[in-house]
CSV table of C-alpha atoms and ligand atoms in Angstrom, one decimal:
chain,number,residue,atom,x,y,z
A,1,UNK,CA,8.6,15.9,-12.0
A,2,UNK,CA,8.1,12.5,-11.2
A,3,UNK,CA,5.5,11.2,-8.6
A,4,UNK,CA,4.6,7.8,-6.6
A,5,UNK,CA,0.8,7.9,-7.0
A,6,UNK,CA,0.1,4.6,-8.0
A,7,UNK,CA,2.2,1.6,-8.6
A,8,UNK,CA,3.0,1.6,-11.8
A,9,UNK,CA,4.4,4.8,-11.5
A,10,UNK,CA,7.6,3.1,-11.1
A,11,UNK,CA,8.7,0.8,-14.3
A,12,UNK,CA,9.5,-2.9,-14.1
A,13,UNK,CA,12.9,-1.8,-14.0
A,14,UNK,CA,12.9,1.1,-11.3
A,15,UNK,CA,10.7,-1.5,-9.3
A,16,UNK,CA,13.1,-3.7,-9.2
A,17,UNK,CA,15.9,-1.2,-8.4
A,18,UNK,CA,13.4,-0.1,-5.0
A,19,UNK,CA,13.3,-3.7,-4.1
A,20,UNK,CA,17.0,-4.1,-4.5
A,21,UNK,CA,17.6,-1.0,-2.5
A,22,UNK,CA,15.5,-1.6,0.1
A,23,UNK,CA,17.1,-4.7,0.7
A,24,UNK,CA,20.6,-2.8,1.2
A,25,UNK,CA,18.7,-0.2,3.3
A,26,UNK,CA,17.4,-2.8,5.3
A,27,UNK,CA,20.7,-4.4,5.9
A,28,UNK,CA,22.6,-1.3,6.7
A,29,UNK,CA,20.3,0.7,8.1
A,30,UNK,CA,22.7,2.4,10.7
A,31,UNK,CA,24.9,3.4,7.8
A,32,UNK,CA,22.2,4.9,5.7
A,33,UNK,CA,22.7,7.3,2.7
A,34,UNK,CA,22.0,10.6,2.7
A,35,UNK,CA,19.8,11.8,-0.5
A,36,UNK,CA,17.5,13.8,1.7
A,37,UNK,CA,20.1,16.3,3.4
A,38,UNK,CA,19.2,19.5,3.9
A,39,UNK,CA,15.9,19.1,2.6
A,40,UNK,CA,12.9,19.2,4.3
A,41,UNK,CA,9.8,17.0,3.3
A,42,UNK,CA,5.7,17.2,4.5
A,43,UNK,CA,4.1,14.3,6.1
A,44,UNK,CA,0.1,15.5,5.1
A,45,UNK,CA,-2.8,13.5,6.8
A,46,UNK,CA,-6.3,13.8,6.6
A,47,UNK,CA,-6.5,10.3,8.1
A,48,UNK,CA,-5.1,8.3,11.2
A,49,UNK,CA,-1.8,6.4,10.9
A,50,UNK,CA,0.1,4.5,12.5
A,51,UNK,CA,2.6,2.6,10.5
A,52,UNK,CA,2.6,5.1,7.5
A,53,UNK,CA,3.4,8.2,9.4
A,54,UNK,CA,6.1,6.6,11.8
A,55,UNK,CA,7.7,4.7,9.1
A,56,UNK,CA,8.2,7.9,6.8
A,57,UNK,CA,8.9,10.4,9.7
A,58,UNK,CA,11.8,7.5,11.0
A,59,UNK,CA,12.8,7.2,7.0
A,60,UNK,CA,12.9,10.7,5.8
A,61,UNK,CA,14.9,11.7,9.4
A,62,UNK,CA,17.3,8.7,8.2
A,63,UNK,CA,17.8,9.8,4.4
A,64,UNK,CA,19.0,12.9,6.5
A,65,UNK,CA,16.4,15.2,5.5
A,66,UNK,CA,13.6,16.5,8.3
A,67,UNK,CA,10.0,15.5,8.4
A,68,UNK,CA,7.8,18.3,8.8
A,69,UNK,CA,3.9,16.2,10.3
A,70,UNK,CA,1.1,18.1,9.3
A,71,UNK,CA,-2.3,17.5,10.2
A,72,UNK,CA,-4.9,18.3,7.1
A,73,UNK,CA,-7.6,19.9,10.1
A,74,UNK,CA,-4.7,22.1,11.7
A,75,UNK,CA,-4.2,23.8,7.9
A,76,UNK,CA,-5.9,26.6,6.0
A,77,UNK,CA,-7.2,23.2,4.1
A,78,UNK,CA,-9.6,23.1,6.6
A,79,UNK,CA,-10.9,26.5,6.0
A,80,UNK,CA,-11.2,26.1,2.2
A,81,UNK,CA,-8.0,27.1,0.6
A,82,UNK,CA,-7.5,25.3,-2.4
A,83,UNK,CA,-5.0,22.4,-3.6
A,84,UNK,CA,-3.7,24.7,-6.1
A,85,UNK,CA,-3.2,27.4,-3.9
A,86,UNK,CA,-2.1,25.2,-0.8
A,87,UNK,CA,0.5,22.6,-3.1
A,88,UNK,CA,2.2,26.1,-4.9
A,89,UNK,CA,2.9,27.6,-1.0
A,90,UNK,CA,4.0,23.8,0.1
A,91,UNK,CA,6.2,24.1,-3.3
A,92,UNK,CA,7.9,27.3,-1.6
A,93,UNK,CA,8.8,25.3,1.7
A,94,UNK,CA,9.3,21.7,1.1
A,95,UNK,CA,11.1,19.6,-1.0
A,96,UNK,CA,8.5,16.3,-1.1
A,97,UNK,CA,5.0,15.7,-0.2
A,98,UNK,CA,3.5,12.7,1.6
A,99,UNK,CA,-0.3,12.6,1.2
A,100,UNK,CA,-2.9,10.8,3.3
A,101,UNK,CA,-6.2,11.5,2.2
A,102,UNK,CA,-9.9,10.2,1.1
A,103,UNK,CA,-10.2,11.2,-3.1
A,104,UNK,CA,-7.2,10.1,-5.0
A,105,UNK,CA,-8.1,13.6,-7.3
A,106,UNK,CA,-6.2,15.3,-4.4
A,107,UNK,CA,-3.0,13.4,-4.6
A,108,UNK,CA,-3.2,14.4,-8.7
A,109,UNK,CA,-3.9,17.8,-7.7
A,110,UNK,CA,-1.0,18.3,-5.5
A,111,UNK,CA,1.3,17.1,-8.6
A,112,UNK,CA,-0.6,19.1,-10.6
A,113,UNK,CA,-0.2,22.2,-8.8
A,114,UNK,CA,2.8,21.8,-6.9
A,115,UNK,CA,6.2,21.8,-8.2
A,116,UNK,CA,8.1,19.3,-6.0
A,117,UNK,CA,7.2,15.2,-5.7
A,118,UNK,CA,4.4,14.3,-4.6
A,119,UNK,CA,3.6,10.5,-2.9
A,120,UNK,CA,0.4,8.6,-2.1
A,121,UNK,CA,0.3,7.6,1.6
A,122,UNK,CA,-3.1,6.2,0.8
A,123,UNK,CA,-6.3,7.2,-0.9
A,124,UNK,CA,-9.9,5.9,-1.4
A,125,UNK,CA,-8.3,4.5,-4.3
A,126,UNK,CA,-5.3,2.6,-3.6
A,127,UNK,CA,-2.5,2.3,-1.2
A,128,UNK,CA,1.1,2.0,-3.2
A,129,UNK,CA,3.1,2.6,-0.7
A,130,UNK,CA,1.6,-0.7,1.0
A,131,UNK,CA,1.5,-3.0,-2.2
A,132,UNK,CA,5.3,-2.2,-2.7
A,133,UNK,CA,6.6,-3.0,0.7
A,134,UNK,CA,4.1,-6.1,0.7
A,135,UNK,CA,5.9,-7.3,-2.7
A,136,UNK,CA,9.6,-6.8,-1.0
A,137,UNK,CA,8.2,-9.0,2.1
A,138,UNK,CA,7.3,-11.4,-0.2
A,139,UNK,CA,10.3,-11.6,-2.4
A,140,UNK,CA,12.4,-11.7,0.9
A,141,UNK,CA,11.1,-15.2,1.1
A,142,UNK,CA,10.8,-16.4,-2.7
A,143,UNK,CA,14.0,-14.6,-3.5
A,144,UNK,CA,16.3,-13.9,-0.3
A,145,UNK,CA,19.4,-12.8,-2.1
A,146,UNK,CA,18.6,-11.1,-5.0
A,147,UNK,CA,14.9,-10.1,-4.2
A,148,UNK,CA,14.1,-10.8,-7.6
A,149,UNK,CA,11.0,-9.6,-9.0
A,150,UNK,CA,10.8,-12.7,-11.7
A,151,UNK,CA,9.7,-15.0,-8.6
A,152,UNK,CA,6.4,-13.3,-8.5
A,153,UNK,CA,5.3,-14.5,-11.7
A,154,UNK,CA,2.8,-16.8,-11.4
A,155,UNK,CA,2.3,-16.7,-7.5
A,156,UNK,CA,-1.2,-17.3,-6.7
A,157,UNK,CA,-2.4,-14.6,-4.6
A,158,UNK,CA,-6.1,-15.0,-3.0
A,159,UNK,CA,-7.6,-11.9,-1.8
A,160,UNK,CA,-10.7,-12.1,1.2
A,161,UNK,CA,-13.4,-9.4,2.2
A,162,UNK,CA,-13.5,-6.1,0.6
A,163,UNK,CA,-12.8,-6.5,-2.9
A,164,UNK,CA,-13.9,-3.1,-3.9
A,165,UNK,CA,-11.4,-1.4,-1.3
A,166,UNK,CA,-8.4,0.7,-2.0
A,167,UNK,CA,-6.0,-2.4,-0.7
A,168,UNK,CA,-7.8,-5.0,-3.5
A,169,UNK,CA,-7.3,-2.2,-6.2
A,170,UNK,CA,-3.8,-2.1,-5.1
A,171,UNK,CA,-3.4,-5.8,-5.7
A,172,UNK,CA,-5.2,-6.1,-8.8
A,173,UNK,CA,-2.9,-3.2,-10.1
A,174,UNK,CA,0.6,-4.9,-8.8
A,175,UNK,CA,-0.6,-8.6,-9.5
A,176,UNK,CA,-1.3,-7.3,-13.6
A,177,UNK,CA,1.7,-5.2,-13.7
A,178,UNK,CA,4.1,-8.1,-12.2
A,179,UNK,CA,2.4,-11.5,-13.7
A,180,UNK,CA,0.8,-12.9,-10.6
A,181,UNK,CA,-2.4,-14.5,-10.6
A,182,UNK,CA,-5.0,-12.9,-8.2
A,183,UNK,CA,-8.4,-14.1,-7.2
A,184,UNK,CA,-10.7,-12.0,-5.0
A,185,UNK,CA,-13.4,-13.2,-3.2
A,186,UNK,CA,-16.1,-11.6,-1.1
A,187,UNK,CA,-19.8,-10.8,-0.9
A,188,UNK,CA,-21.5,-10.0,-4.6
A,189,UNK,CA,-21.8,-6.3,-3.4
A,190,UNK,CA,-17.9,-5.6,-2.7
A,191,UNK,CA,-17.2,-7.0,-6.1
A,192,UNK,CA,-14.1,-4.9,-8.0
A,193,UNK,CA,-15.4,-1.6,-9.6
A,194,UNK,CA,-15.2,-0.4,-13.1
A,195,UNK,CA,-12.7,1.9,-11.8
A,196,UNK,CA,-10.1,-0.4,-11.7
A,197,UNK,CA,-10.6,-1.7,-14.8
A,198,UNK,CA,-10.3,1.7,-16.1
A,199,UNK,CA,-7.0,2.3,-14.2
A,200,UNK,CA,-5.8,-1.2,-15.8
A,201,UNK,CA,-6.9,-0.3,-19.1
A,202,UNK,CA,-5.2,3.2,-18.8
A,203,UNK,CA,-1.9,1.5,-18.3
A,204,UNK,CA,-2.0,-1.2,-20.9
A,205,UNK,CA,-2.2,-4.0,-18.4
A,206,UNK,CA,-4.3,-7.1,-18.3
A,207,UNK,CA,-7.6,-7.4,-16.7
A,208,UNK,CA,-7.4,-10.5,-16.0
A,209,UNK,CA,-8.1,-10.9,-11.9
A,210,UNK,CA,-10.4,-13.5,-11.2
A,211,UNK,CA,-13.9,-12.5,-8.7
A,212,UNK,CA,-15.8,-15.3,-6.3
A,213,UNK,CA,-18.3,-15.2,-4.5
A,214,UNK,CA,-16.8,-18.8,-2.8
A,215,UNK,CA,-13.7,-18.4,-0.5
A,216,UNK,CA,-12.9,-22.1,-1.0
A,217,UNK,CA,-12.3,-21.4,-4.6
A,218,UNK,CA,-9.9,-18.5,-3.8
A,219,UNK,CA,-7.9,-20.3,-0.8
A,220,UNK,CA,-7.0,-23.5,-3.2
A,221,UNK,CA,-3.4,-23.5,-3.4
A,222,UNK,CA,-3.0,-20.0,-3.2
A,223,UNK,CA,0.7,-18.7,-1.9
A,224,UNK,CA,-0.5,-15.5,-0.3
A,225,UNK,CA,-3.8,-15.2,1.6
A,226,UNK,CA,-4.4,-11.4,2.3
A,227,UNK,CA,-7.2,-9.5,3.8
A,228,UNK,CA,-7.7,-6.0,5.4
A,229,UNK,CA,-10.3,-4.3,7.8
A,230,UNK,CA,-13.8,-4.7,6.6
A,231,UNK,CA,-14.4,-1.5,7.9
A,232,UNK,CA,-12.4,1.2,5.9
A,233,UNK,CA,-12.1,4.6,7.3
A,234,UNK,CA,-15.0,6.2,6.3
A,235,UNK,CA,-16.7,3.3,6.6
A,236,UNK,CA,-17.8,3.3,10.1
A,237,UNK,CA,-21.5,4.0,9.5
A,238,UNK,CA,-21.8,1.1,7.8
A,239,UNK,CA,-19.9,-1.2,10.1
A,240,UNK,CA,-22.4,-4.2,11.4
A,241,UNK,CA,-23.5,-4.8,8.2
A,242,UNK,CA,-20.3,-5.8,6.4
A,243,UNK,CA,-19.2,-7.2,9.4
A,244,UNK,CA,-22.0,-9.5,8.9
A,245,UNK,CA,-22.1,-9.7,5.5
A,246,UNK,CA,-17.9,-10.4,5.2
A,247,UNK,CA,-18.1,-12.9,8.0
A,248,UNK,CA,-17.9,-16.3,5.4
A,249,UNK,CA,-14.5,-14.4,4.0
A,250,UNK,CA,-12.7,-14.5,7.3
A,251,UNK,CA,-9.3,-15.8,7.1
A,252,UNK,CA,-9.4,-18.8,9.5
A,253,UNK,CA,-6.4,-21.9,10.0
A,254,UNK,CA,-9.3,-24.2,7.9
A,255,UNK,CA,-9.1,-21.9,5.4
A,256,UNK,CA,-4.9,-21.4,5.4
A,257,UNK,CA,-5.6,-25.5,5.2
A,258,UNK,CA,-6.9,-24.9,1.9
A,259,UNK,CA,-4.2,-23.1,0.2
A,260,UNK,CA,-0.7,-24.2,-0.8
A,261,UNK,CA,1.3,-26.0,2.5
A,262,UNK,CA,3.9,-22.5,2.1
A,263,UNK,CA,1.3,-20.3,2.3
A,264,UNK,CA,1.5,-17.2,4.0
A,265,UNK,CA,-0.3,-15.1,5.2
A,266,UNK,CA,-0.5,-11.0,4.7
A,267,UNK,CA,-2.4,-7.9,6.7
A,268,UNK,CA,-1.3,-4.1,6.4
A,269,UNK,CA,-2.6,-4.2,9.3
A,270,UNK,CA,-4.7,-2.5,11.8
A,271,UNK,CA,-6.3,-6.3,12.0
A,272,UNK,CA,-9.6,-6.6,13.8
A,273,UNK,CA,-8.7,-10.3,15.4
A,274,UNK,CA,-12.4,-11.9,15.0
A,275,UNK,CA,-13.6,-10.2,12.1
A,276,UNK,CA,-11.4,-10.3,8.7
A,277,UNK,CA,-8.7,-13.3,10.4
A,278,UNK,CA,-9.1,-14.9,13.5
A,279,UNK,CA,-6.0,-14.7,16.3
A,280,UNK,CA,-4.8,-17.8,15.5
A,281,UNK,CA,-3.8,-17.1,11.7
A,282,UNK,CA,-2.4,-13.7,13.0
A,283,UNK,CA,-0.2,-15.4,15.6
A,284,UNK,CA,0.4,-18.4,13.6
A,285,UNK,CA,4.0,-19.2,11.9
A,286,UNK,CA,2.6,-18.3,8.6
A,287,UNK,CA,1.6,-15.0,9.1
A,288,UNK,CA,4.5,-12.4,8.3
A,289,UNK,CA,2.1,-8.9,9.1
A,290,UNK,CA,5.2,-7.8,11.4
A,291,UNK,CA,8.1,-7.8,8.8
A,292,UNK,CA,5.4,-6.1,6.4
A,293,UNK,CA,4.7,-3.2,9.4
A,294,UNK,CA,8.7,-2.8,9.7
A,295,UNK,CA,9.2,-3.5,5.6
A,296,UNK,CA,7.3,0.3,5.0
A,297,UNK,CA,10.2,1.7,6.6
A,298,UNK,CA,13.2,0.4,4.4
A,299,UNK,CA,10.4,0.0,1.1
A,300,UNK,CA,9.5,3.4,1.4
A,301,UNK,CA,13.1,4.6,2.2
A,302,UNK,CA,14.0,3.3,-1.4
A,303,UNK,CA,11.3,4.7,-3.1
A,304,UNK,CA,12.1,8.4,-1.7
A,305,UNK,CA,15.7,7.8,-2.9
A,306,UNK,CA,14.7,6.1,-6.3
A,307,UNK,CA,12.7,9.6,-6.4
A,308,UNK,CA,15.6,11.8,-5.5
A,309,UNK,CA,17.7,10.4,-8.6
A,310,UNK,CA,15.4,10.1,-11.1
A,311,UNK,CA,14.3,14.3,-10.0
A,312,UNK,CA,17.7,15.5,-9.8
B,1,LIG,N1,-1.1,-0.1,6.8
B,1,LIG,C1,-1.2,1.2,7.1
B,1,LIG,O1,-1.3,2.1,6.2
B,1,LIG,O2,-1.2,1.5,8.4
B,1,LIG,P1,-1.5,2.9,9.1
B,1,LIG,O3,-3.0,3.2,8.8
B,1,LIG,O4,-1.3,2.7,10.5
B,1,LIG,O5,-0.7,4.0,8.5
């Protein structure tokens, strides 16, 4: 059974096909095919969404098949039946799971148990849903017509804040696994972890990200400045003092200034306005955190298709 729990799930090769997909999806999206009918996937969140749960309950209703929401605290989760137990009865119902939750162990342990495809909505640990969308909103502008994942190699990408976070493991993964350079740069304590130097490592991929303490350093002639909320969910007990610690690494226009003149500039968004980028990057001509928040819809439609073929 294949899965989407991390981005290199997918090869080179079936990344591309997403991206090319997505691209068709996106253009004809009132004509959309159908590999969903009749089936019936779940939509499970232990954490608040937005973008993620509208985008796949509008994708998997438009692949024809029906989106079944289900909130982690309204389950028998919540009274201490297992993963094993709860993916093998989801197996009996559903045809594909969508999991939102804190330990990435419990994305593995609904493969694990389960019998139908599982995919990461977002865990402690990364976000893949995210990096793949924000990599098809990128090659819509290096690449327009054939959204071709060969003009990301070598894009500078500068990461701000949170570099231990689930989004800057994300990057680090994608930016390895499609030759573009990354620097990271935030306060010494929210340096990358060892972890993602294991997950590198596990997948034969380049550590080779760079880590600064200097957001000058990482702004100079970068092509993509991205950040994301300093204060993660989960987070929240610790919220003044990143605030005040991340405040050098917010993404300001002086510090778009410093990067290439094409720059732009990337959020998953929810943004904080004040804290990680002021209002001005967010609303300025560079910043493209809209077609990203509508991208997760088409991007994520392509990857439950790509999954469909290669389960059938
Ligand atoms: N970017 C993202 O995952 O948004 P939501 O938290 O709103 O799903």
């Amino acid at each position: 059974m294949k899965h989407f729990l991390k981005e290199t799930d997918f090869s080179l090769e079936q990344a591309q096909a997403v991206f090319s997909l997505a691209k068709t999806l996106k253009a004809e999206r009132l004509n959309s095919p159908q590999p969903l009918n009749m089936q019936s996937w779940g939509l499970l969140f232990y954490k608040s969404s937005t973008r993620t749960r509208i985008s796949f309950e509008v994708g998997v209703n438009e692949l024809g098949g029906f989106p079944l929401v289900l909130n982690s605290s309204q389950t028998q989760i919540n009274r201490g039946e297992t993963i094993a137990d709860t993916a093998k009865v989801m197996s009996r119902y559903l045809h594909g799971l969508v999991i939102r939750t804190f330990g990435h162990e419990i994305v593995e342990d609904f493969a694990k148990h389960g019998s139908i495809p599982v995919v990461n909505g977002l865990t402690d640990f990364n976000h893949p849903c995210q990096l793949y969308t924000d990599l098809f909103t990128a090659l819509e502008r290096y690449s327009p017509d054939a959204v071709d994942i060969a003009s990301l190699k070598g894009k500078k990408v500068a990461f701000f804040g949170d570099c231990a976070s689930n989004m800057a493991n994300s990057w680090i993964i994608s930016a390895a696994m499609f030759g573009m350079e990354i620097t990271l740069t935030g306060p010494e304590t929210f340096a990358p972890e060892q972890i993602v130097i294991d997950a590198l490592q596990t997948d034969g991929l380049p550590v080779n990200y760079r880590f600064t303490t200097d957001p000058t350093e990482a702004a100079k002639d970068a092509d993509i400045l991205y950040t994301d909320v300093w204060v993660s969910m989960g987070n929240e007990v610790e919220a003044a003092e990143r605030i005040e610690q991340m405040m050098p690494y917010q993404v300001t226009r002086e510090r778009m200034a410093e990067a290439n003149p094409d720059a732009i500039f990337m959020h998953c968004l929810p943004a904080h306005a004040g804290e990680e980028v002021s209002q001005q990057v967010l609303d300025s001509g560079q910043s493209i955190i809209f077609d990203q928040a509508e991208n997760r819809l088409h991007t994520q439609k392509a990857i439950l298709t790509k999954l469909s073929e290669i389960n059938l």
